[in-house]
Tab-separated table of C-alpha atoms and ligand atoms in Angstrom:
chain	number	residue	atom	x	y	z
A	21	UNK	CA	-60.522	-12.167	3.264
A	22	UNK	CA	-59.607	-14.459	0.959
A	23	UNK	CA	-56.060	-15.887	1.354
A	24	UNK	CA	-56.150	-16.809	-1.962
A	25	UNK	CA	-56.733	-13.955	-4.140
A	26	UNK	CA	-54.394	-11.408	-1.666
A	27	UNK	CA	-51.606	-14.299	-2.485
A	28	UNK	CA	-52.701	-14.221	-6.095
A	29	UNK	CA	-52.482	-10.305	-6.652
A	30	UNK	CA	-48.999	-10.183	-4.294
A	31	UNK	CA	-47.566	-13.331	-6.971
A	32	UNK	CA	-48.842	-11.626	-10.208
A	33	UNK	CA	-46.932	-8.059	-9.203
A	34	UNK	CA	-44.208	-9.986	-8.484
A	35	UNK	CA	-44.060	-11.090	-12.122
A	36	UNK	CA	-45.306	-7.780	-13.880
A	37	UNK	CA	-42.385	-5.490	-14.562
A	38	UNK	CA	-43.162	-1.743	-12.103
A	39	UNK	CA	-43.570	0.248	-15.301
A	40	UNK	CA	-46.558	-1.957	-16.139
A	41	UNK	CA	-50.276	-1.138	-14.953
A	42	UNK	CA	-52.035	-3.884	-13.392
A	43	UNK	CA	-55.692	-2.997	-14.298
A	44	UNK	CA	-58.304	-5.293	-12.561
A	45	UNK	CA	-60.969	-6.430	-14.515
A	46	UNK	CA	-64.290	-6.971	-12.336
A	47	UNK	CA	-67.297	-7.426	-14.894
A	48	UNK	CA	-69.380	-10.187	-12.940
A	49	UNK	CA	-67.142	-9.731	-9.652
A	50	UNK	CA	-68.752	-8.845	-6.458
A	51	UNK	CA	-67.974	-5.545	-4.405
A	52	UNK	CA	-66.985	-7.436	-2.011
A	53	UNK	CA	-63.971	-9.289	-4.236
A	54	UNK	CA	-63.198	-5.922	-5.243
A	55	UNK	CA	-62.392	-4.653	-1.595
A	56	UNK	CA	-60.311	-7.371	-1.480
A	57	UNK	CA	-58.654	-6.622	-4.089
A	58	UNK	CA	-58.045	-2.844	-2.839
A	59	UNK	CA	-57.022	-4.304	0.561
A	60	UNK	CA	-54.494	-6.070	-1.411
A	61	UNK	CA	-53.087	-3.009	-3.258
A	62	UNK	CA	-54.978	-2.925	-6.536
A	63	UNK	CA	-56.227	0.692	-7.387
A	64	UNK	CA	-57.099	0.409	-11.261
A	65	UNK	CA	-60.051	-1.692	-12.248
A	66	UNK	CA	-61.772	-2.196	-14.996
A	67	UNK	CA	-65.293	-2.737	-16.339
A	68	UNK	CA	-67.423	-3.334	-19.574
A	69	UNK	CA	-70.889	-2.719	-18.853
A	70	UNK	CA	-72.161	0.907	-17.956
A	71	UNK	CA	-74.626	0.226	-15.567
A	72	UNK	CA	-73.257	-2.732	-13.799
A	73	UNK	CA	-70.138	-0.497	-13.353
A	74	UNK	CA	-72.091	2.451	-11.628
A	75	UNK	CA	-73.577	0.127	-9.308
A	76	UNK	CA	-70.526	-0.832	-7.966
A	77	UNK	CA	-68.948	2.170	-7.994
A	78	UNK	CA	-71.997	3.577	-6.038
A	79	UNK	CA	-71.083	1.000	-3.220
A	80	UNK	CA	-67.697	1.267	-3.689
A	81	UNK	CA	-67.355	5.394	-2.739
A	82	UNK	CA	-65.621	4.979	0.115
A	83	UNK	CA	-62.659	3.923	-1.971
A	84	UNK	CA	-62.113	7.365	-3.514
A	85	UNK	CA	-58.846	6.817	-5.011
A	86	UNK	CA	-59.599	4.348	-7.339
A	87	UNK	CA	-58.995	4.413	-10.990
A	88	UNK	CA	-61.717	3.147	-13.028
A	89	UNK	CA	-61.108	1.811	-16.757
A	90	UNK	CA	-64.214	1.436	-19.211
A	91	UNK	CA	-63.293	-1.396	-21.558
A	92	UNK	CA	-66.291	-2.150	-23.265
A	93	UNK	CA	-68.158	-1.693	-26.326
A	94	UNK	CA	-68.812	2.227	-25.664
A	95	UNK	CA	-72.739	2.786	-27.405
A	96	UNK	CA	-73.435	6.424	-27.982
A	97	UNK	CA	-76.129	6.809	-25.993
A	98	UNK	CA	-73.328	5.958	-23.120
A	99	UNK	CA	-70.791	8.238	-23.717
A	100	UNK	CA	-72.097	10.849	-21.124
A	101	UNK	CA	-71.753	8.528	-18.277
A	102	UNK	CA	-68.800	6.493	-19.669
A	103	UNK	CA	-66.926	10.121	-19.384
A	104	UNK	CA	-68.612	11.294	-16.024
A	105	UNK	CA	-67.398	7.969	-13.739
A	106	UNK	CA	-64.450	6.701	-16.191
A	107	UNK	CA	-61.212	8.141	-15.374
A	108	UNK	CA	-59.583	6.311	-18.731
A	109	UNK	CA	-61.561	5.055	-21.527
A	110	UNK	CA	-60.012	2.203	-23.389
A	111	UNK	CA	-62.366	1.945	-26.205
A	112	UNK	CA	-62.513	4.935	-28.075
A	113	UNK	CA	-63.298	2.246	-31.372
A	114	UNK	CA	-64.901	4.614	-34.231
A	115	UNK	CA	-65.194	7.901	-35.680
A	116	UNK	CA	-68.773	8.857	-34.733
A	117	UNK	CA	-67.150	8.024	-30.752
A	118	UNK	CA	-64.072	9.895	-30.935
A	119	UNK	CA	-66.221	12.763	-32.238
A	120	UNK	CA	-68.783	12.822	-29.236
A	121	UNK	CA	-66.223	11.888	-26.479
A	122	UNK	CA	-64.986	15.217	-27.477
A	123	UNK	CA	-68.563	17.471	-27.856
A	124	UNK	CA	-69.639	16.204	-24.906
A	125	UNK	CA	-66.124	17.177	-22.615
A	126	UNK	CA	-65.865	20.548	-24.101
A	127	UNK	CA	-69.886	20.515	-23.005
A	128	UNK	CA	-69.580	18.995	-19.599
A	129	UNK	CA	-66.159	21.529	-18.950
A	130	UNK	CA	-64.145	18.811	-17.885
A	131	UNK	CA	-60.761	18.401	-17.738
A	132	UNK	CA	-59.888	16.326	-20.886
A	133	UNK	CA	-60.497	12.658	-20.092
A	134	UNK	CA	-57.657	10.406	-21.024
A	135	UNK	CA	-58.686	7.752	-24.248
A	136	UNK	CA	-57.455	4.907	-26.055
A	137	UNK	CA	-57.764	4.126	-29.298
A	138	UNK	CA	-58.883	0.700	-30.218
A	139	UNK	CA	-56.983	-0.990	-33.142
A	140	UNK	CA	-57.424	-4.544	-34.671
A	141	UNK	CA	-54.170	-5.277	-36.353
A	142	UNK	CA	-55.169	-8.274	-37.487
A	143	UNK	CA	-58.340	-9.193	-39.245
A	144	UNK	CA	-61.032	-10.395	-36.924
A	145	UNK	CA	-64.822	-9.464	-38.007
A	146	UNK	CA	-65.894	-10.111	-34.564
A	147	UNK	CA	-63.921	-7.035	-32.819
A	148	UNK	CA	-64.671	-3.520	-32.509
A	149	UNK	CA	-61.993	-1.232	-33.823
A	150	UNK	CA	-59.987	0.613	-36.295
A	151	UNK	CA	-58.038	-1.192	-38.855
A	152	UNK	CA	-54.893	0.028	-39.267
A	153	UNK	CA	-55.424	1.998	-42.421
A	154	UNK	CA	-58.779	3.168	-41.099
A	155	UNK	CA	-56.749	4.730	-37.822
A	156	UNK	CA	-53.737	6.268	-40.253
A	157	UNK	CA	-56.823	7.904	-42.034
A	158	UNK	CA	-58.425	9.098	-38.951
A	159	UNK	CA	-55.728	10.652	-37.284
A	160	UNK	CA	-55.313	14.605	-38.918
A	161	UNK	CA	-59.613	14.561	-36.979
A	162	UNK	CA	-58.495	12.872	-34.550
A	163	UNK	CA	-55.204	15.368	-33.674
A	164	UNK	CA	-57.688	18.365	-33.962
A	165	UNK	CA	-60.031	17.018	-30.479
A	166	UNK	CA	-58.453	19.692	-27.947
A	167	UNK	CA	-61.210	18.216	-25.085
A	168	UNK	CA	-59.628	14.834	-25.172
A	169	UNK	CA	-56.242	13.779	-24.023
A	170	UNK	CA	-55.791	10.604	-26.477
A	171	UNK	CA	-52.597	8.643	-24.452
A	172	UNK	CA	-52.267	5.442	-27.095
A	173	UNK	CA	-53.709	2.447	-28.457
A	174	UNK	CA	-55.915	-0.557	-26.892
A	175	UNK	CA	-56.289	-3.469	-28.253
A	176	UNK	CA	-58.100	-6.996	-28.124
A	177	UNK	CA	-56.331	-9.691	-30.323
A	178	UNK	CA	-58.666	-12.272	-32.201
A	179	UNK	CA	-58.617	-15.583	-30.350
A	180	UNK	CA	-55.761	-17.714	-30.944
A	181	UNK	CA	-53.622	-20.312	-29.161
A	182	UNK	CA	-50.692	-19.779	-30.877
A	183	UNK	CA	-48.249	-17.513	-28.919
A	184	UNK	CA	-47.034	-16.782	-32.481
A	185	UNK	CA	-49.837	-14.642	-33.510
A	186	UNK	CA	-50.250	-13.119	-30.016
A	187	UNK	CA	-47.149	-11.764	-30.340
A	188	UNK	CA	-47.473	-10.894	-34.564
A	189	UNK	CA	-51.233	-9.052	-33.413
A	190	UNK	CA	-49.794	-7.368	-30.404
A	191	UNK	CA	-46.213	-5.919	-32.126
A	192	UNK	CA	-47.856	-3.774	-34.998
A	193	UNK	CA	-49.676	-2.344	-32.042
A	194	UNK	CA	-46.333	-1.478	-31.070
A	195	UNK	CA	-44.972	-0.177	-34.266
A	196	UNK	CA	-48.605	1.686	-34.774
A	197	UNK	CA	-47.999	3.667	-32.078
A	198	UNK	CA	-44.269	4.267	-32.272
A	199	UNK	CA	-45.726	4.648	-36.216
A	200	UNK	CA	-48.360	7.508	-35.159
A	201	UNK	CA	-45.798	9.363	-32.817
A	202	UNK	CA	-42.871	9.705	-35.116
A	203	UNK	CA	-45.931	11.613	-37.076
A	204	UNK	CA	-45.303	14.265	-34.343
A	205	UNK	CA	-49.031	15.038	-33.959
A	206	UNK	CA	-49.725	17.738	-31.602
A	207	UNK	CA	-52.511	16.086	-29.710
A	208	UNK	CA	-52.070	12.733	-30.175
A	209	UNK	CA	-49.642	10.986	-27.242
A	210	UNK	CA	-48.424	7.578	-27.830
A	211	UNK	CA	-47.297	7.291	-24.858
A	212	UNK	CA	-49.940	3.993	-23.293
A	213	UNK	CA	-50.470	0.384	-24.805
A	214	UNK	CA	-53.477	-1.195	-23.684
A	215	UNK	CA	-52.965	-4.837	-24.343
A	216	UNK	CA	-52.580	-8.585	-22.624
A	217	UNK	CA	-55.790	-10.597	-21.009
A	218	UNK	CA	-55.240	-13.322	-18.729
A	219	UNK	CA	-54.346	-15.497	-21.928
A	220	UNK	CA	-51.780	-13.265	-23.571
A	221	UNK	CA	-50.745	-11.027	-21.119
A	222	UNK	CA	-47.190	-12.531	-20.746
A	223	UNK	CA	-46.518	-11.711	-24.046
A	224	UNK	CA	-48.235	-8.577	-24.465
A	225	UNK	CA	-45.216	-7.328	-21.923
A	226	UNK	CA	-42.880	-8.525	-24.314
A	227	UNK	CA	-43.972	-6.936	-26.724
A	228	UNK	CA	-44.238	-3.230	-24.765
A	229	UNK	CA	-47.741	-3.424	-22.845
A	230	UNK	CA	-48.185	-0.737	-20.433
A	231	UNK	CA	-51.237	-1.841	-19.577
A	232	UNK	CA	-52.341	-5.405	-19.375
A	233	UNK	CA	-56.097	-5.756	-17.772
A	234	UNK	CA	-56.680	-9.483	-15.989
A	235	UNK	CA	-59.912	-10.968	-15.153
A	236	UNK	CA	-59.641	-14.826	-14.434
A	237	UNK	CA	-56.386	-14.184	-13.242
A	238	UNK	CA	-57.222	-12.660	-10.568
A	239	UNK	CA	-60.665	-13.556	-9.841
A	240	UNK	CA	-61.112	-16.963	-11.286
A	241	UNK	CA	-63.436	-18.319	-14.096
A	242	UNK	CA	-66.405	-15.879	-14.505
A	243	UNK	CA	-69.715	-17.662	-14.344
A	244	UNK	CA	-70.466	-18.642	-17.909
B	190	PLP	C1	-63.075	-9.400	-19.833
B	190	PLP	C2	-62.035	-8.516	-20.419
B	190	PLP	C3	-60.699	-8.606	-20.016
B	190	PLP	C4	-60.202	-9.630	-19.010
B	190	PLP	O1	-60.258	-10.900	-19.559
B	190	PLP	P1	-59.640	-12.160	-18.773
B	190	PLP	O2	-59.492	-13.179	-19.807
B	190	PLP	O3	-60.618	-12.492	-17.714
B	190	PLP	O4	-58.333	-11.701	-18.190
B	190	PLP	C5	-59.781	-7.735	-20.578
B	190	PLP	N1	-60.154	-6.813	-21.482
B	190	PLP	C6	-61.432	-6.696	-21.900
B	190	PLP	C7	-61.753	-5.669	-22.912
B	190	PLP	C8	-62.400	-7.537	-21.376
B	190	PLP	O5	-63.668	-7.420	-21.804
């Protein structure tokens, strides 16, 4: 075991208010970090990549009550196995998604898997996404997908060192949601927000994260 990151987890929930969900992020971690992790309490994790998720979950099935986040760029040809071993799926970024996530759960009978929608609130060309007027648009389709249970928003802000914007980018996440829920939608629960890395996670809580998803925090620097 490593002192280190059992001390690391144990000082980080110490500073994480109980309401919020500490979601591990392992892309590039060994299974073996991640048991150490689970020794140390941690039951949500989170991963980008399809396959290098399933490879650790296939070594990690012993652990059977873990939750397992996808947080990466979900490609259609992935949504099958993103719903099969995902229990939430942060991504849910476009139309053409939101649409299959839904055929294929009604198709696979399964009870409705719990998605995110991704926003950008600010403008960043490099992020997947909706807008903000592209989501308010979207919503009456969304509302009508009875195989998914949509819980609230996920986001990844642009990259910025100014505590400023963090917290501009991360509070019209807010106000989306609280936005979308005073809509009184019958489907669509506003209920989860998705937001804070290691960088900005401090004030992603400020601003009403319920869940904040830490890499290097936890794990240290990922190999480059
Ligand atoms: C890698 C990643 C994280 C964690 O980033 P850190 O800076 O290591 O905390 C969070 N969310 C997403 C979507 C990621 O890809």
């Amino acid at each position: 075991m490593t002192v280190d990151l059992t001390k690391r987890i144990q000082d980080l929930r110490e500073t994480i208010p109980p309401h919020v969900r500490l979601i591990a992020v392992t892309k590039t971690v060994s299974v073996e970090k991640i048991r150490e992790a689970y020794a140390a309490g941690v039951r949500d994790f989170g991963e980008n990549k399809i396959q290098e998720a399933l490879a650790k979950q296939e070594e990690l099935q012993d652990l059977d009550d873990i939750c397992w986040h996808f947080i990466g760029h979900l490609q259609s040809n992935k949504v099958k196995l993103a719903l099969t071993h995902f229990d939430w799926i942060h991504t849910c970024d476009r139309a053409k998604i939101a649409e299959r996530l839904d055929r294929l759960s009604a198709e696979l009978k399964m009870t409705p898997p719990n998605v995110l929608l991704q926003v950008k609130p600010l403008p960043d060309p490099n992020k997947y996404g909706w807008t903000i007027p592209d989501l308010l648009t979207a919503l009456p389709t969304l509302d009508q997908y009875q195989n998914l249970k949509i819980q609230g928003l996920m986001t990844i802000l642009p990259f910025t060192e100014s505590p400023d914007e963090m917290r501009t980018g991360f509070e019209k996440v807010r106000d989306l949601a609280q936005e979308i829920a005073e809509k009184k939608y019958s489907h669509l629960v506003m209920k989860e927000l998705s937001m804070g890395m290691s960088a900005d996670y401090a004030i992603a809580i400020e601003a009403g994260a319920t869940m904040i998803r830490l890499g290097r925090t936890i794990f240290g620097e990922r190999p480059a």
